[in-house]
């Protein structure tokens, strides 16, 4: 593993702390310029700006009217797009979305005028968003927000100041999130206020270093593999796997687990920046390749579809975790390719829209309507409860008509297309897209929370 040295880690910390201040300042100015918090729309806004304002106001409502929460969310989106673009560029994975050929940051600078972007970094961020499946939504108001030149330039200069080695380290993404939250964590702890909702993430998110992750995974998943494949060449790479005096895995062989790796499922319900998921992904695809004779690409895609799952209270962590897993897959193959969208979802988006708006998405289907009502009740306090929500055991809100005894009675494959249709429907109301995206995210997390895992 390529880990950050102490000097590079300190340099990254200072850069991320400066980036948060610069991004929040720039986003606050852009949001106020659009009159997002004003009762009436400013007369100087054109049609596109008015639509963006409506979308941002919808996100503001979704965040329970927290002005600084909206600023923080926009700031993180703006920073992440630039950050991920630099990661992709340094790993030769930043692609032109149309021609699917690698481009450098210098190439992006040359394309800026042609694409109507202010500079090469904006092009790079746009390309990164277009080739990252399920991570960025180009119709998200937080992504569409345009920063003033001075704000944009400040963020770009912070990124330029970081050496390339930072973006080649395997643990850099995990440290980025912890450093981003450092000032907020200090402020919450100093305040001594009761912790809940949006405060939970900054206070509880701690980056787990690689030796801890590998020790735990190698003595569980690795021990199971060793028990079934004692002669596997993969065991040589499990440096933390411990054996007893008889040469068997010290932690046991987990004989009650599935017999084939294709049926082993891994869930990290508090996945943070995805460190456990990344390491489990590497172990699982190599196991499937060996056991089933699959190619690297087929084994990786199979693991992303069938074996690996993650949930996280903070939507910003979900972005990093999905990107970290995707980056690991692309780096192993030394090229970009379209991947299955990782099974990672945010379990911490609270329900704020009226229940009638949720029911309307069922288009008159009584069974789906009841399922949506149930979701609405379950996820009212999702920003505090997150992965503690248990849809299968929520008997206190079971349907008295017995039309739907549990979520197992709902065909989620019927529900998702309805939500996607509502989200992508052409409309003059961008708030609908924001709302339907929240419902879709809630559905994904409820689906994952309803399953059982090895």
Coordinates of C-alpha atoms in Angstrom, one line a residue:
X1 CA 0.0 0.0 0.0
X2 CA 1.2 3.5 -0.8
X3 CA 0.6 5.5 2.3
X4 CA 1.1 9.2 2.9
X5 CA 4.3 10.1 4.7
X6 CA 3.9 12.3 7.8
X7 CA 5.0 15.5 5.9
X8 CA 2.7 14.9 3.1
X9 CA -0.2 14.1 5.5
X10 CA 0.4 17.4 7.2
X11 CA 0.6 19.3 3.9
X12 CA -2.7 17.7 2.9
X13 CA -4.3 18.6 6.2
X14 CA -3.4 22.3 5.8
X15 CA -4.6 22.3 2.2
X16 CA -8.0 20.7 3.1
X17 CA -8.6 23.1 6.0
X18 CA -7.9 26.1 3.8
X19 CA -10.1 24.6 1.0
X20 CA -13.1 24.3 3.3
X21 CA -12.8 27.9 4.3
X22 CA -12.3 29.1 0.8
X23 CA -15.1 26.9 -0.7
X24 CA -17.7 27.8 2.0
X25 CA -16.9 31.5 1.6
X26 CA -17.2 31.3 -2.2
X27 CA -20.4 29.3 -2.0
X28 CA -22.0 31.5 0.6
X29 CA -21.4 34.5 -1.7
X30 CA -22.8 32.7 -4.8
X31 CA -25.9 31.5 -2.8
X32 CA -26.6 35.0 -1.5
X33 CA -26.1 36.4 -4.9
X34 CA -29.0 34.2 -6.1
X35 CA -31.2 35.3 -3.3
X36 CA -31.7 31.7 -2.1
X37 CA -32.6 32.8 1.4
X38 CA -34.7 35.8 0.4
X39 CA -38.5 35.6 0.4
X40 CA -38.8 37.0 -3.1
X41 CA -36.7 36.2 -6.2
X42 CA -34.3 39.0 -7.1
X43 CA -35.4 40.7 -10.4
X44 CA -31.9 40.5 -12.0
X45 CA -31.9 36.7 -12.2
X46 CA -32.3 35.2 -15.7
X47 CA -34.4 32.0 -16.3
X48 CA -31.5 29.6 -15.7
X49 CA -30.5 31.4 -12.5
X50 CA -34.1 31.3 -11.3
X51 CA -34.3 27.6 -11.9
X52 CA -31.0 27.1 -10.0
X53 CA -32.4 29.2 -7.1
X54 CA -35.5 27.1 -6.9
X55 CA -33.4 23.9 -6.8
X56 CA -31.2 25.3 -4.1
X57 CA -34.2 26.4 -2.1
X58 CA -35.5 22.8 -2.4
X59 CA -32.2 21.5 -1.0
X60 CA -32.4 24.1 1.8
X61 CA -35.8 22.8 2.8
X62 CA -34.6 19.2 2.6
X63 CA -31.9 20.3 5.1
X64 CA -34.6 21.6 7.5
X65 CA -33.9 25.2 6.7
X66 CA -30.2 25.1 7.9
X67 CA -28.5 28.0 5.9
X68 CA -25.0 26.9 6.9
X69 CA -25.9 23.3 6.1
X70 CA -26.7 24.3 2.6
X71 CA -23.5 26.3 2.3
X72 CA -21.5 23.4 3.6
X73 CA -23.1 20.9 1.2
X74 CA -22.5 23.1 -1.8
X75 CA -18.9 23.8 -0.7
X76 CA -18.2 20.1 -0.4
X77 CA -19.7 19.3 -3.8
X78 CA -17.6 22.1 -5.4
X79 CA -14.4 20.9 -3.7
X80 CA -15.0 17.2 -4.4
X81 CA -15.4 17.7 -8.1
X82 CA -12.1 19.5 -8.3
X83 CA -10.4 17.0 -5.9
X84 CA -11.7 13.9 -7.8
X85 CA -10.6 15.5 -11.1
X86 CA -7.0 15.9 -9.8
X87 CA -7.0 12.3 -8.5
X88 CA -8.2 11.1 -12.0
X89 CA -5.7 13.2 -13.8
X90 CA -2.7 12.1 -11.8
X91 CA -3.7 8.5 -12.3
X92 CA -4.2 8.9 -16.0
X93 CA -7.9 8.2 -15.6
X94 CA -9.5 11.6 -16.5
X95 CA -11.3 10.9 -19.8
X96 CA -13.0 13.0 -22.3
X97 CA -16.6 11.8 -21.8
X98 CA -17.4 11.8 -25.5
X99 CA -14.2 10.3 -27.0
X100 CA -13.2 8.2 -24.0
X101 CA -9.5 9.2 -24.3
X102 CA -7.3 10.3 -21.4
X103 CA -6.9 14.1 -21.0
X104 CA -4.4 16.1 -18.9
X105 CA -5.2 19.2 -17.0
X106 CA -3.3 21.1 -19.8
X107 CA -5.6 19.5 -22.3
X108 CA -8.6 20.7 -20.3
X109 CA -7.3 24.2 -20.3
X110 CA -7.2 24.1 -24.1
X111 CA -10.8 22.8 -24.3
X112 CA -12.2 25.5 -21.9
X113 CA -13.2 28.1 -24.5
X114 CA -14.7 25.5 -26.8
X115 CA -16.9 24.0 -24.1
X116 CA -17.9 27.4 -22.6
X117 CA -16.1 26.8 -19.3
X118 CA -14.1 29.5 -17.6
X119 CA -10.9 27.5 -17.3
X120 CA -9.3 24.1 -17.5
X121 CA -10.2 23.1 -13.9
X122 CA -13.8 23.7 -14.6
X123 CA -13.5 21.4 -17.7
X124 CA -11.7 18.8 -15.6
X125 CA -14.4 18.9 -12.9
X126 CA -17.1 18.6 -15.6
X127 CA -15.4 15.6 -17.2
X128 CA -14.9 14.0 -13.7
X129 CA -18.6 14.4 -12.9
X130 CA -19.7 12.9 -16.3
X131 CA -17.5 9.7 -16.0
X132 CA -18.2 8.9 -12.3
X133 CA -21.4 6.8 -12.3
X134 CA -23.8 7.5 -9.4
X135 CA -21.3 9.8 -7.6
X136 CA -22.1 13.2 -9.1
X137 CA -25.5 14.3 -10.6
X138 CA -25.0 17.0 -13.2
X139 CA -28.6 18.2 -12.5
X140 CA -27.8 18.6 -8.7
X141 CA -28.1 22.3 -7.8
X142 CA -25.0 22.0 -5.6
X143 CA -23.0 21.0 -8.6
X144 CA -24.6 23.6 -11.0
X145 CA -23.7 26.5 -8.6
X146 CA -21.2 28.7 -10.3
X147 CA -18.6 30.4 -8.1
X148 CA -17.2 33.8 -8.7
X149 CA -13.8 33.8 -10.4
X150 CA -11.9 34.7 -7.2
X151 CA -13.5 31.9 -5.3
X152 CA -12.9 29.4 -8.0
X153 CA -9.3 30.5 -8.4
X154 CA -8.6 30.1 -4.6
X155 CA -9.7 26.5 -4.6
X156 CA -7.8 25.7 -7.8
X157 CA -4.6 27.2 -6.3
X158 CA -4.9 25.1 -3.2
X159 CA -5.1 21.9 -5.4
X160 CA -2.2 23.0 -7.6
X161 CA -0.1 23.5 -4.5
X162 CA -0.3 19.8 -3.5
X163 CA 2.4 17.5 -4.9
X164 CA 1.3 14.6 -7.3
X165 CA 2.4 12.0 -4.7
X166 CA -0.6 12.9 -2.6
X167 CA -3.0 11.7 -5.3
X168 CA -1.1 8.5 -5.8
X169 CA -1.4 7.4 -2.1
X170 CA -4.0 4.8 -1.3
X171 CA -5.0 6.5 2.0
X172 CA -5.3 10.1 0.8
X173 CA -9.0 10.1 0.3
X174 CA -9.7 8.9 3.8
X175 CA -7.6 11.6 5.3
X176 CA -9.3 14.2 3.2
X177 CA -12.7 13.7 4.8
X178 CA -11.3 13.7 8.4
X179 CA -9.3 16.9 7.7
X180 CA -12.3 18.5 6.1
X181 CA -14.4 17.9 9.3
X182 CA -11.6 18.9 11.8
X183 CA -12.7 22.5 12.5
X184 CA -16.3 21.5 12.7
X185 CA -15.5 18.7 15.1
X186 CA -13.6 21.0 17.3
X187 CA -16.4 23.6 17.3
X188 CA -19.0 20.9 18.3
X189 CA -16.9 19.5 21.1
X190 CA -16.2 22.9 22.5
X191 CA -19.9 23.9 22.4
X192 CA -20.8 20.9 24.7
X193 CA -24.2 20.8 23.0
X194 CA -26.2 17.6 22.6
X195 CA -25.0 15.8 19.5
X196 CA -27.5 14.7 16.9
X197 CA -28.4 15.1 13.2
X198 CA -25.8 16.9 11.2
X199 CA -23.3 17.0 14.2
X200 CA -22.9 13.2 14.3
X201 CA -20.7 12.9 11.2
X202 CA -18.0 15.4 12.1
X203 CA -17.7 14.1 15.7
X204 CA -17.7 10.3 15.0
X205 CA -15.9 10.0 11.6
X206 CA -12.4 8.8 12.2
X207 CA -10.1 7.4 9.5
X208 CA -9.2 3.8 10.2
X209 CA -5.6 3.1 9.2
X210 CA -4.7 0.4 6.8
X211 CA -3.1 -2.1 9.2
X212 CA -6.3 -2.1 11.3
X213 CA -8.5 -2.7 8.3
X214 CA -6.4 -5.5 6.9
X215 CA -6.0 -7.2 10.3
X216 CA -9.7 -7.4 10.7
X217 CA -10.5 -8.4 7.2
X218 CA -7.7 -11.0 6.8
X219 CA -8.7 -12.7 10.1
X220 CA -12.3 -12.9 9.0
X221 CA -12.8 -13.0 5.2
X222 CA -9.2 -14.2 4.8
X223 CA -9.5 -16.9 7.5
X224 CA -12.6 -18.2 5.8
X225 CA -10.7 -18.3 2.5
X226 CA -7.8 -20.1 4.1
X227 CA -10.0 -22.7 5.6
X228 CA -11.5 -23.5 2.2
X229 CA -8.4 -22.9 0.0
X230 CA -5.4 -23.7 2.2
X231 CA -3.1 -23.8 -0.9
X232 CA -4.2 -20.6 -2.4
X233 CA -1.4 -18.2 -3.5
X234 CA -3.6 -15.3 -2.2
X235 CA -2.6 -16.4 1.4
X236 CA 0.9 -15.1 0.8
X237 CA -0.4 -11.6 0.6
X238 CA -2.4 -11.8 3.9
X239 CA 0.4 -10.6 6.2
X240 CA -1.9 -10.1 9.1
X241 CA -3.6 -13.5 9.0
X242 CA -2.7 -15.5 12.1
X243 CA -2.5 -19.3 12.4
X244 CA -2.6 -21.5 15.5
X245 CA -0.2 -24.3 16.3
X246 CA -2.0 -26.7 14.0
X247 CA -1.6 -24.4 11.0
X248 CA -5.3 -23.4 11.0
X249 CA -6.6 -19.8 11.1
X250 CA -6.5 -18.7 14.7
X251 CA -9.8 -16.9 14.4
X252 CA -11.5 -20.0 13.0
X253 CA -12.7 -21.0 9.5
X254 CA -16.2 -19.6 9.7
X255 CA -17.7 -22.9 8.5
X256 CA -21.3 -21.6 8.7
X257 CA -20.5 -19.1 5.9
X258 CA -21.4 -19.8 2.3
X259 CA -19.3 -22.4 0.5
X260 CA -18.5 -20.2 -2.5
X261 CA -17.2 -16.7 -2.5
X262 CA -19.9 -15.7 -5.0
X263 CA -22.4 -16.0 -2.2
X264 CA -20.4 -14.1 0.5
X265 CA -21.8 -10.6 1.1
X266 CA -19.9 -7.9 3.0
X267 CA -21.7 -4.9 4.5
X268 CA -20.1 -2.0 6.2
X269 CA -23.0 -0.1 7.8
X270 CA -20.8 2.9 8.8
X271 CA -18.5 2.9 5.8
X272 CA -17.1 6.4 6.1
X273 CA -14.7 7.0 3.3
X274 CA -14.8 3.4 2.2
X275 CA -11.5 2.0 3.6
X276 CA -12.9 -1.4 4.6
X277 CA -14.9 -1.6 1.3
X278 CA -11.8 -0.9 -0.8
X279 CA -9.7 -3.6 1.0
X280 CA -12.6 -6.1 0.9
X281 CA -13.1 -5.3 -2.8
X282 CA -9.5 -6.2 -3.5
X283 CA -9.7 -9.5 -1.6
X284 CA -13.1 -10.5 -3.0
X285 CA -12.4 -10.0 -6.7
X286 CA -9.1 -11.9 -6.5
X287 CA -10.9 -14.7 -4.7
X288 CA -13.6 -14.8 -7.4
X289 CA -11.1 -14.8 -10.2
X290 CA -9.2 -17.7 -8.6
X291 CA -12.3 -19.8 -7.6
X292 CA -14.4 -19.2 -10.8
X293 CA -11.7 -18.6 -13.4
X294 CA -13.0 -15.1 -14.1
X295 CA -11.0 -12.4 -15.8
X296 CA -10.0 -9.3 -13.7
X297 CA -12.8 -7.2 -15.2
X298 CA -15.5 -9.8 -14.9
X299 CA -14.4 -10.6 -11.3
X300 CA -14.5 -7.0 -10.3
X301 CA -17.8 -6.3 -11.9
X302 CA -19.3 -9.4 -10.2
X303 CA -18.1 -8.2 -6.8
X304 CA -19.5 -4.7 -7.3
X305 CA -22.9 -6.2 -8.2
X306 CA -23.2 -9.1 -5.8
X307 CA -20.8 -9.1 -2.9
X308 CA -20.0 -5.6 -1.6
X309 CA -22.4 -3.2 0.2
X310 CA -22.0 0.0 2.2
X311 CA -24.2 2.5 4.1
X312 CA -23.2 5.8 5.6
X313 CA -24.9 8.5 7.6
X314 CA -23.1 11.3 5.7
X315 CA -23.8 11.7 2.0
X316 CA -20.4 13.3 1.5
X317 CA -18.7 10.2 2.8
X318 CA -20.8 8.1 0.3
X319 CA -19.3 10.1 -2.5
X320 CA -15.8 9.5 -1.3
X321 CA -16.5 5.8 -0.7
X322 CA -17.9 5.2 -4.1
X323 CA -15.0 7.1 -5.7
X324 CA -12.5 5.2 -3.7
X325 CA -13.9 1.8 -4.8
X326 CA -14.1 2.9 -8.4
X327 CA -10.5 4.3 -8.3
X328 CA -9.3 1.0 -6.9
X329 CA -11.0 -0.9 -9.8
X330 CA -9.6 1.4 -12.5
X331 CA -6.1 1.4 -11.0
X332 CA -6.0 -2.4 -10.9
X333 CA -6.9 -2.5 -14.6
X334 CA -4.8 0.6 -15.4
X335 CA -7.6 2.1 -17.4
X336 CA -11.0 3.7 -17.0
X337 CA -14.1 1.7 -17.9
X338 CA -17.8 1.9 -17.1
X339 CA -18.4 0.2 -13.8
X340 CA -21.5 -1.1 -12.2
X341 CA -22.7 1.5 -9.7
X342 CA -21.3 0.4 -6.3
X343 CA -23.9 -0.7 -3.8
X344 CA -23.2 2.2 -1.4
X345 CA -26.0 4.4 -0.2
X346 CA -26.7 7.2 2.3
X347 CA -28.9 6.1 5.2
X348 CA -28.9 9.5 6.8
X349 CA -31.2 11.7 4.7
X350 CA -34.1 12.7 6.8
X351 CA -37.6 12.9 5.4
X352 CA -38.8 16.5 5.3
X353 CA -41.4 16.6 2.5
X354 CA -45.1 16.0 3.4
X355 CA -46.2 12.4 3.2
X356 CA -48.8 13.3 0.5
X357 CA -45.9 14.2 -1.9
X358 CA -44.4 10.8 -1.3
X359 CA -47.7 9.0 -1.9
X360 CA -48.1 10.8 -5.2
X361 CA -45.1 8.9 -6.6
X362 CA -47.0 5.6 -6.4
X363 CA -49.4 6.8 -9.2
X364 CA -52.4 5.2 -7.5
X365 CA -50.8 1.8 -6.7
X366 CA -52.2 1.2 -3.2
X367 CA -49.5 -1.3 -2.3
X368 CA -46.6 1.0 -3.4
X369 CA -48.3 3.9 -1.8
X370 CA -48.3 2.1 1.6
X371 CA -44.7 1.2 1.1
X372 CA -43.8 4.8 0.5
X373 CA -45.8 5.9 3.6
X374 CA -43.9 3.4 5.6
X375 CA -40.5 4.7 4.3
X376 CA -41.6 8.2 5.2
X377 CA -42.2 7.2 8.8
X378 CA -39.1 5.1 9.1
X379 CA -36.7 7.8 7.8
X380 CA -38.0 10.9 9.6
X381 CA -35.0 10.8 12.0
X382 CA -32.6 9.3 9.5
X383 CA -29.9 11.9 10.1
X384 CA -29.6 10.7 13.7
X385 CA -30.4 7.0 13.3
X386 CA -28.8 6.1 10.0
X387 CA -28.0 2.4 9.7
X388 CA -29.8 1.7 13.0
X389 CA -33.1 1.9 11.1
X390 CA -34.4 -1.7 10.7
X391 CA -37.3 -1.9 8.1
X392 CA -37.9 -5.6 8.8
X393 CA -38.5 -5.2 12.5
X394 CA -40.6 -2.0 12.3
X395 CA -43.7 -3.9 13.4
X396 CA -45.2 -0.9 15.2
X397 CA -46.1 0.6 11.9
X398 CA -47.3 -2.5 10.1
X399 CA -50.2 -2.2 7.8
X400 CA -53.4 -3.0 9.7
X401 CA -55.2 -4.0 6.4
X402 CA -52.6 -6.7 5.9
X403 CA -52.1 -5.6 2.3
X404 CA -48.4 -5.2 3.2
X405 CA -47.1 -7.1 6.2
X406 CA -43.4 -6.3 5.4
X407 CA -41.1 -4.7 2.9
X408 CA -40.7 -8.2 1.4
X409 CA -44.2 -7.9 0.0
X410 CA -43.1 -4.9 -2.1
X411 CA -41.6 -5.3 -5.5
X412 CA -38.9 -2.7 -5.3
X413 CA -38.2 -3.2 -9.0
X414 CA -41.6 -1.7 -9.6
X415 CA -41.0 1.2 -7.3
X416 CA -37.6 2.3 -8.6
X417 CA -38.6 3.0 -12.2
X418 CA -41.4 5.2 -10.9
X419 CA -39.0 7.2 -8.8
X420 CA -36.5 7.5 -11.6
X421 CA -39.2 8.7 -14.0
X422 CA -40.2 11.4 -11.5
X423 CA -36.6 12.4 -11.0
X424 CA -35.7 12.7 -14.7
X425 CA -39.0 14.1 -15.8
X426 CA -38.6 17.4 -17.8
X427 CA -40.2 20.1 -15.7
X428 CA -39.8 23.7 -14.9
X429 CA -39.7 22.8 -11.2
X430 CA -36.2 21.6 -10.3
X431 CA -37.4 21.0 -6.8
X432 CA -39.1 17.8 -8.1
X433 CA -35.7 16.4 -9.1
X434 CA -34.3 17.1 -5.7
X435 CA -37.3 15.5 -4.0
X436 CA -37.4 12.4 -6.1
X437 CA -33.6 11.9 -5.7
X438 CA -34.0 12.0 -2.0
X439 CA -36.8 9.4 -2.2
X440 CA -34.7 7.2 -4.5
X441 CA -31.7 7.4 -2.1
X442 CA -34.0 6.5 0.8
X443 CA -35.3 3.5 -1.2
X444 CA -31.8 2.3 -1.9
X445 CA -30.8 2.5 1.8
X446 CA -34.1 0.8 2.9
X447 CA -33.4 -2.0 0.4
X448 CA -29.9 -2.6 1.8
X449 CA -31.1 -2.3 5.4
X450 CA -33.7 -5.0 4.7
X451 CA -31.2 -7.6 3.6
X452 CA -29.0 -10.1 5.5
X453 CA -25.3 -10.2 5.0
X454 CA -22.5 -12.8 5.7

